[in-house]
Short mmCIF file of C-alpha atoms and ligand atoms in Angstrom, two decimals:
data_model
loop_
_atom_site.label_atom_id
_atom_site.label_comp_id
_atom_site.label_asym_id
_atom_site.label_seq_id
_atom_site.Cartn_x
_atom_site.Cartn_y
_atom_site.Cartn_z
CA MET A 1 18.43 -17.39 25.57
CA LEU A 2 15.01 -16.80 24.60
CA ILE A 3 13.69 -19.27 27.01
CA THR A 4 15.81 -17.80 29.91
CA ARG A 5 14.24 -14.52 29.01
CA TYR A 6 10.68 -15.90 29.20
CA VAL A 7 11.37 -17.72 32.47
CA GLY A 8 13.07 -14.55 33.77
CA GLY A 9 9.98 -12.56 32.58
CA ALA A 10 7.50 -14.86 34.19
CA MET A 11 9.32 -14.60 37.52
CA VAL A 12 9.43 -10.78 37.41
CA ALA A 13 5.76 -10.92 36.73
CA LEU A 14 4.99 -12.89 39.71
CA ALA A 15 7.32 -10.93 41.95
CA GLY A 16 5.58 -7.76 40.84
CA LEU A 17 2.37 -8.84 42.56
CA ALA A 18 4.17 -9.11 45.90
CA PHE A 19 6.21 -5.80 45.41
CA GLN A 20 3.94 -3.35 43.76
CA ALA A 21 6.32 -0.55 44.00
CA GLN A 22 8.94 -2.27 41.99
CA ALA A 23 9.74 -0.58 38.74
CA ASP A 24 8.45 -2.37 35.43
CA THR A 25 10.82 -3.41 32.53
CA TRP A 26 9.24 -3.80 29.16
CA ASP A 27 10.96 -5.87 26.63
CA MET A 28 10.22 -4.32 23.24
CA PRO A 29 11.09 -6.35 20.03
CA THR A 30 11.66 -4.46 16.89
CA PRO A 31 12.30 -5.73 13.16
CA TYR A 32 14.99 -3.37 11.93
CA PRO A 33 18.82 -2.71 12.83
CA ASP A 34 19.94 -0.22 15.29
CA ALA A 35 21.18 2.27 12.65
CA THR A 36 17.67 2.47 11.07
CA PHE A 37 16.21 6.00 11.84
CA HIS A 38 12.94 4.15 13.24
CA THR A 39 15.00 2.28 15.79
CA VAL A 40 17.02 5.48 16.57
CA ASN A 41 13.65 7.03 17.35
CA ILE A 42 12.50 4.15 19.57
CA HIS A 43 15.59 4.31 21.70
CA GLU A 44 14.84 7.96 22.20
CA PHE A 45 11.21 7.10 23.01
CA ALA A 46 12.31 4.54 25.58
CA LYS A 47 14.89 7.10 27.12
CA ASP A 48 12.00 9.73 27.22
CA VAL A 49 9.73 7.15 29.14
CA GLY A 50 12.45 6.26 31.51
CA GLU A 51 13.21 9.92 32.42
CA ALA A 52 9.53 11.00 32.53
CA THR A 53 8.65 8.14 34.94
CA GLY A 54 11.71 8.52 37.09
CA GLY A 55 12.82 5.07 36.21
CA ASN A 56 9.40 3.47 36.99
CA LEU A 57 9.30 2.08 33.55
CA GLU A 58 12.19 0.91 31.58
CA ILE A 59 11.62 -0.18 27.99
CA LYS A 60 14.38 -2.52 26.68
CA VAL A 61 14.52 -2.42 22.87
CA HIS A 62 15.44 -5.67 21.24
CA SER A 63 16.33 -4.60 17.63
CA ALA A 64 16.66 -6.36 14.42
CA GLY A 65 14.34 -9.28 14.95
CA SER A 66 16.58 -10.59 17.86
CA LEU A 67 13.85 -11.31 20.23
CA PHE A 68 11.00 -12.21 17.83
CA LYS A 69 11.32 -12.36 14.00
CA HIS A 70 9.32 -9.63 12.37
CA PRO A 71 6.33 -11.77 11.30
CA GLU A 72 5.77 -12.84 14.91
CA ILE A 73 6.04 -9.57 16.64
CA SER A 74 2.32 -8.44 16.29
CA LYS A 75 1.27 -11.87 17.66
CA ALA A 76 3.74 -11.67 20.51
CA VAL A 77 2.21 -8.39 21.63
CA ARG A 78 -1.27 -9.49 21.11
CA SER A 79 -0.73 -12.73 23.33
CA GLY A 80 1.05 -10.66 26.12
CA GLN A 81 4.36 -12.52 25.48
CA VAL A 82 5.90 -8.91 25.29
CA PRO A 83 4.14 -5.85 26.32
CA ALA A 84 5.05 -3.72 23.28
CA GLY A 85 6.72 -3.97 19.90
CA GLU A 86 7.11 -2.36 16.42
CA PHE A 87 6.28 -3.82 12.97
CA PHE A 88 5.55 -2.78 9.53
CA LEU A 89 1.76 -1.78 9.60
CA SER A 90 0.72 -3.25 6.41
CA LEU A 91 1.78 -6.72 7.51
CA LEU A 92 -1.57 -6.91 9.16
CA ALA A 93 -3.41 -6.36 5.81
CA ASN A 94 -4.29 -10.16 5.96
CA ASP A 95 -6.39 -9.45 9.08
CA ASN A 96 -8.06 -6.34 7.45
CA PRO A 97 -7.20 -4.54 4.20
CA ALA A 98 -7.37 -1.15 6.04
CA PHE A 99 -4.04 -1.95 7.60
CA GLY A 100 -2.53 -2.04 4.10
CA ALA A 101 -3.86 1.27 2.67
CA ASP A 102 -0.35 2.98 2.99
CA SER A 103 1.28 0.28 0.81
CA LEU A 104 -1.00 0.78 -2.12
CA PRO A 105 1.03 1.98 -5.11
CA PHE A 106 0.81 5.62 -6.00
CA LEU A 107 -2.07 6.31 -3.53
CA ALA A 108 -0.07 8.71 -1.22
CA THR A 109 3.47 9.37 -2.54
CA ASN A 110 4.40 12.63 -0.63
CA TYR A 111 4.62 13.40 2.99
CA GLU A 112 1.52 15.74 2.98
CA ASP A 113 -0.68 12.98 1.38
CA ALA A 114 0.97 10.29 3.62
CA GLN A 115 -0.02 12.43 6.72
CA ARG A 116 -3.62 12.74 5.51
CA LEU A 117 -3.77 9.06 4.59
CA TRP A 118 -2.68 8.27 8.23
CA ALA A 119 -5.40 10.66 9.59
CA ALA A 120 -8.06 8.74 7.48
CA GLN A 121 -6.63 5.45 8.58
CA LYS A 122 -6.16 6.14 12.24
CA ASP A 123 -9.61 5.64 13.70
CA VAL A 124 -10.25 2.57 11.66
CA ILE A 125 -6.96 1.05 12.70
CA ASP A 126 -7.38 2.05 16.41
CA GLY A 127 -10.64 0.22 16.26
CA LEU A 128 -9.27 -2.91 14.59
CA LEU A 129 -6.17 -2.99 17.04
CA ASP A 130 -8.56 -2.66 19.98
CA GLU A 131 -10.33 -5.79 18.99
CA GLN A 132 -6.86 -7.50 19.01
CA GLY A 133 -6.25 -6.28 22.54
CA LEU A 134 -3.63 -3.69 21.19
CA VAL A 135 -3.29 0.18 21.55
CA ALA A 136 -1.39 2.13 19.00
CA LEU A 137 1.30 4.29 20.51
CA TYR A 138 2.55 5.84 17.30
CA ALA A 139 3.30 5.38 13.71
CA VAL A 140 6.11 6.75 11.38
CA PRO A 141 6.54 6.51 7.72
CA TRP A 142 9.49 5.19 5.55
CA PRO A 143 10.80 7.65 2.83
CA PRO A 144 9.11 7.24 -0.43
CA GLN A 145 9.75 3.80 -2.04
CA GLY A 146 12.21 3.63 -5.15
CA LEU A 147 13.49 0.97 -7.39
CA TYR A 148 16.87 -0.78 -7.06
CA THR A 149 18.23 -2.85 -9.96
CA THR A 150 21.41 -3.87 -11.70
CA LYS A 151 20.53 -2.24 -14.89
CA GLU A 152 18.66 0.77 -16.20
CA ILE A 153 14.90 0.18 -16.19
CA THR A 154 12.79 2.37 -18.58
CA SER A 155 9.65 0.41 -18.74
CA VAL A 156 7.59 -2.22 -16.91
CA ASP A 157 8.83 -4.95 -19.41
CA ASP A 158 12.45 -4.42 -18.20
CA LEU A 159 11.09 -5.84 -14.88
CA ALA A 160 10.08 -9.16 -16.48
CA GLY A 161 11.56 -12.26 -14.89
CA LEU A 162 13.68 -10.34 -12.24
CA LYS A 163 13.99 -12.06 -8.85
CA PHE A 164 12.44 -9.38 -6.72
CA ARG A 165 12.93 -8.96 -2.98
CA THR A 166 9.61 -8.00 -1.37
CA TYR A 167 8.48 -7.24 2.19
CA ASN A 168 4.73 -7.68 2.42
CA ALA A 169 1.84 -9.13 0.40
CA THR A 170 1.11 -5.96 -1.33
CA LEU A 171 4.47 -5.62 -2.76
CA GLU A 172 4.49 -9.25 -3.71
CA LYS A 173 1.39 -8.68 -5.85
CA PHE A 174 2.80 -5.36 -7.45
CA ALA A 175 5.84 -7.52 -8.41
CA ASN A 176 3.84 -10.41 -9.82
CA LEU A 177 1.80 -7.88 -11.83
CA ALA A 178 4.90 -6.28 -13.25
CA GLY A 179 6.03 -9.64 -14.36
CA ALA A 180 8.88 -10.06 -11.77
CA ALA A 181 9.51 -13.10 -9.49
CA PRO A 182 8.93 -12.01 -5.86
CA THR A 183 10.63 -13.39 -2.80
CA GLN A 184 10.02 -12.23 0.93
CA VAL A 185 13.16 -11.23 2.58
CA GLU A 186 13.60 -9.34 5.85
CA VAL A 187 15.87 -6.20 6.05
CA PRO A 188 18.60 -7.83 8.16
CA ASP A 189 18.85 -10.62 5.49
CA ILE A 190 19.00 -8.30 2.45
CA PRO A 191 22.71 -8.31 1.95
CA GLN A 192 22.89 -12.08 2.12
CA ALA A 193 19.87 -12.51 -0.25
CA PHE A 194 21.48 -10.43 -2.90
CA SER A 195 24.98 -11.81 -2.44
CA THR A 196 23.84 -15.40 -2.86
CA GLY A 197 21.75 -14.40 -5.95
CA ARG A 198 18.28 -15.13 -4.39
CA VAL A 199 17.24 -11.75 -5.43
CA GLU A 200 18.41 -9.14 -7.92
CA ALA A 201 16.06 -6.22 -7.58
CA MET A 202 13.98 -4.43 -4.91
CA ILE A 203 11.67 -1.66 -4.08
CA THR A 204 12.25 0.04 -0.77
CA SER A 205 13.32 3.38 0.72
CA PRO A 206 16.77 5.19 0.32
CA SER A 207 17.09 4.45 4.07
CA THR A 208 17.02 0.78 3.63
CA GLY A 209 19.02 0.79 0.40
CA ALA A 210 21.70 2.87 2.09
CA ASN A 211 21.86 1.12 5.41
CA SER A 212 22.02 -2.32 3.58
CA LYS A 213 24.96 -0.99 1.38
CA ALA A 214 22.98 -1.40 -1.86
CA TRP A 215 26.05 -0.37 -3.84
CA ASP A 216 27.70 -3.74 -2.98
CA PHE A 217 25.18 -5.57 -5.14
CA LEU A 218 23.08 -3.10 -7.06
CA SER A 219 23.83 -0.17 -9.65
CA HIS A 220 20.76 1.83 -10.33
CA TYR A 221 18.19 3.57 -8.16
CA THR A 222 15.06 4.80 -9.93
CA ASP A 223 13.25 7.51 -8.00
CA ILE A 224 9.67 6.21 -8.62
CA GLN A 225 8.32 7.36 -5.20
CA ALA A 226 5.71 4.74 -5.22
CA TRP A 227 4.26 4.79 -1.63
CA ILE A 228 5.05 5.86 1.88
CA PRO A 229 4.52 2.84 4.23
CA LYS A 230 4.55 3.06 7.88
CA ASN A 231 5.87 1.30 10.91
CA ILE A 232 3.62 1.20 13.91
CA ILE A 233 4.40 0.80 17.59
CA VAL A 234 1.88 -0.93 19.74
CA VAL A 235 1.35 -1.97 23.19
CA ASN A 236 -0.67 -4.75 24.80
CA LYS A 237 -3.90 -3.21 26.36
CA ARG A 238 -3.56 -5.17 29.52
CA ALA A 239 0.02 -4.29 29.94
CA LEU A 240 -0.67 -0.66 29.59
CA ARG A 241 -3.66 -0.54 31.95
CA ARG A 242 -1.61 -2.28 34.45
CA LEU A 243 0.57 0.73 34.80
CA ASP A 244 -0.40 3.49 37.18
CA ASP A 245 -2.24 6.55 35.65
CA GLU A 246 0.74 8.77 35.73
CA THR A 247 3.04 6.18 34.10
CA GLN A 248 0.30 5.48 31.28
CA ALA A 249 0.06 9.33 30.62
CA ALA A 250 3.83 9.53 30.45
CA VAL A 251 3.90 6.65 27.78
CA MET A 252 1.25 8.40 25.70
CA GLU A 253 3.00 11.78 25.97
CA ALA A 254 6.25 10.19 24.83
CA ALA A 255 4.57 8.35 21.91
CA LYS A 256 3.10 11.59 20.83
CA ALA A 257 6.56 13.25 20.88
CA ALA A 258 8.08 10.16 19.02
CA GLU A 259 5.62 10.43 16.20
CA ALA A 260 6.20 14.05 15.55
CA ARG A 261 10.06 13.34 15.65
CA GLY A 262 9.85 10.29 13.60
CA TRP A 263 8.08 12.03 10.72
CA GLU A 264 10.60 14.76 10.79
CA MET A 265 13.50 12.26 10.76
CA SER A 266 11.91 10.44 7.85
CA ARG A 267 11.57 13.65 5.74
CA LYS A 268 15.17 14.45 6.40
CA GLU A 269 16.34 10.84 5.64
CA THR A 270 15.08 10.92 1.97
CA ALA A 271 17.60 13.39 0.73
CA SER A 272 20.49 12.49 2.92
CA LYS A 273 20.18 8.73 2.09
CA VAL A 274 19.88 9.42 -1.68
CA ALA A 275 23.08 11.39 -1.42
CA ILE A 276 24.80 8.50 0.28
CA LEU A 277 23.65 6.07 -2.47
CA LYS A 278 25.10 8.42 -5.07
CA GLU A 279 28.42 9.08 -3.20
CA ASN A 280 29.01 5.17 -3.24
CA GLY A 281 28.41 4.85 -6.87
CA ILE A 282 24.76 4.16 -7.41
CA THR A 283 23.36 5.71 -10.56
CA VAL A 284 20.27 7.66 -9.34
CA VAL A 285 17.76 8.17 -12.21
CA GLU A 286 14.44 9.89 -12.64
CA PRO A 287 11.87 7.48 -13.90
CA SER A 288 10.89 7.58 -17.62
CA GLU A 289 7.21 8.47 -18.60
CA GLU A 290 6.72 4.97 -19.99
CA LEU A 291 7.96 3.20 -16.71
CA MET A 292 5.66 5.48 -14.66
CA THR A 293 2.66 5.04 -16.88
CA GLY A 294 2.99 1.40 -16.74
CA LEU A 295 3.48 1.24 -12.91
CA ARG A 296 0.70 3.59 -12.24
CA ALA A 297 -1.66 1.33 -14.27
CA ILE A 298 -0.79 -1.42 -12.03
CA GLY A 299 -1.22 0.60 -9.03
CA ALA A 300 -4.67 1.76 -10.13
CA GLN A 301 -5.71 -1.94 -10.66
CA MET A 302 -4.52 -2.74 -7.14
CA VAL A 303 -6.40 0.19 -5.47
CA ASN A 304 -9.55 -0.95 -7.29
CA GLU A 305 -9.16 -4.52 -6.02
CA TRP A 306 -8.16 -3.26 -2.45
CA SER A 307 -11.39 -1.22 -2.46
CA ALA A 308 -13.61 -4.20 -3.48
CA GLU A 309 -12.01 -6.23 -0.63
CA ALA A 310 -12.00 -3.43 1.95
CA GLY A 311 -15.79 -3.08 1.80
CA GLU A 312 -17.47 -0.15 3.76
CA ALA A 313 -14.53 0.55 6.20
CA GLY A 314 -12.23 0.78 3.04
CA ALA A 315 -14.73 3.12 1.29
CA ALA A 316 -14.97 5.25 4.29
CA LEU A 317 -11.20 5.48 4.54
CA LEU A 318 -10.66 6.44 0.97
CA LYS A 319 -13.35 8.96 1.03
CA ALA A 320 -11.87 10.49 4.20
CA TYR A 321 -8.50 10.50 2.45
CA GLN A 322 -9.68 11.96 -0.86
CA GLN A 323 -11.75 14.78 0.67
N1 PCA B 401 12.17 -0.45 4.41
C1 PCA B 401 11.53 -1.55 4.98
C2 PCA B 401 10.06 -1.46 4.93
C3 PCA B 401 10.04 -0.25 3.89
C4 PCA B 401 11.46 0.45 3.94
O1 PCA B 401 11.72 1.38 3.28
C5 PCA B 401 11.97 -2.86 4.21
O2 PCA B 401 12.61 -2.59 3.00
O3 PCA B 401 11.59 -4.01 4.43
#
């Protein structure tokens, strides 16, 4: 199916040279299932672009890692295999630590701070993406990240040895420092990873917990509000420049609206999804002093190490954020 798509895509690209007036179709891979608010927002974005361009640019969303697996999406857009895509921004932290600033524990834990952090990150990230032939369309945060377990957790010691589901290198490090045993699992695979016993705890948002039906395999949600990480939607620079000026402007306009709408959706998700967790029998608890002190100490160590790695760009970013 994938091969057919590529062959089809190549033919469309060639035909496009002969028939300039032909409408464009963009295949857009995304990592998360359709019910995820990020994906809902992307469908809305695609619809806005279609309408604003009178059908000149059709964006076809391929959700839940169906066209490319999550770790492949940024590379697929970079290489031009697809013109646009969505991914978890901090997955690029290997390329440059600046990409991972929003996943640092306890640096930005409420929406106001997250917004200021994004403002401080934006220019640095635009520059880094530009070097990769990418243009950022917009970024939207997940709700604050909380702790899901099968028992009450009152200190970092309680996490020792737990098989811990993670989603990026930063969380893997956090889990390791907390004495847990991390395993990377993509969102669509969460239910199976828990039901087969590969993992038994995780840190993620109320959204991902509720959408994964966490109550089927977990009992406690501790509201540690550890960080507010973002998804980013990027486009291949050449693919964007190939569009006529009006269509490019329509894409950028729709992106701006999608960013504002997405942040609003994220805020609303927090309370509504915690309520769903409760309704389904999850015990929602406020973290103990002891747990928070322990987790914050790990966070402080990680921010220090990040700063050392991130060099001047990181220092500038932190300074802009802390002002
Ligand atoms: N959900 C995604 C990323 C952060 C979040 O809240 C996940 O769990 O992978």
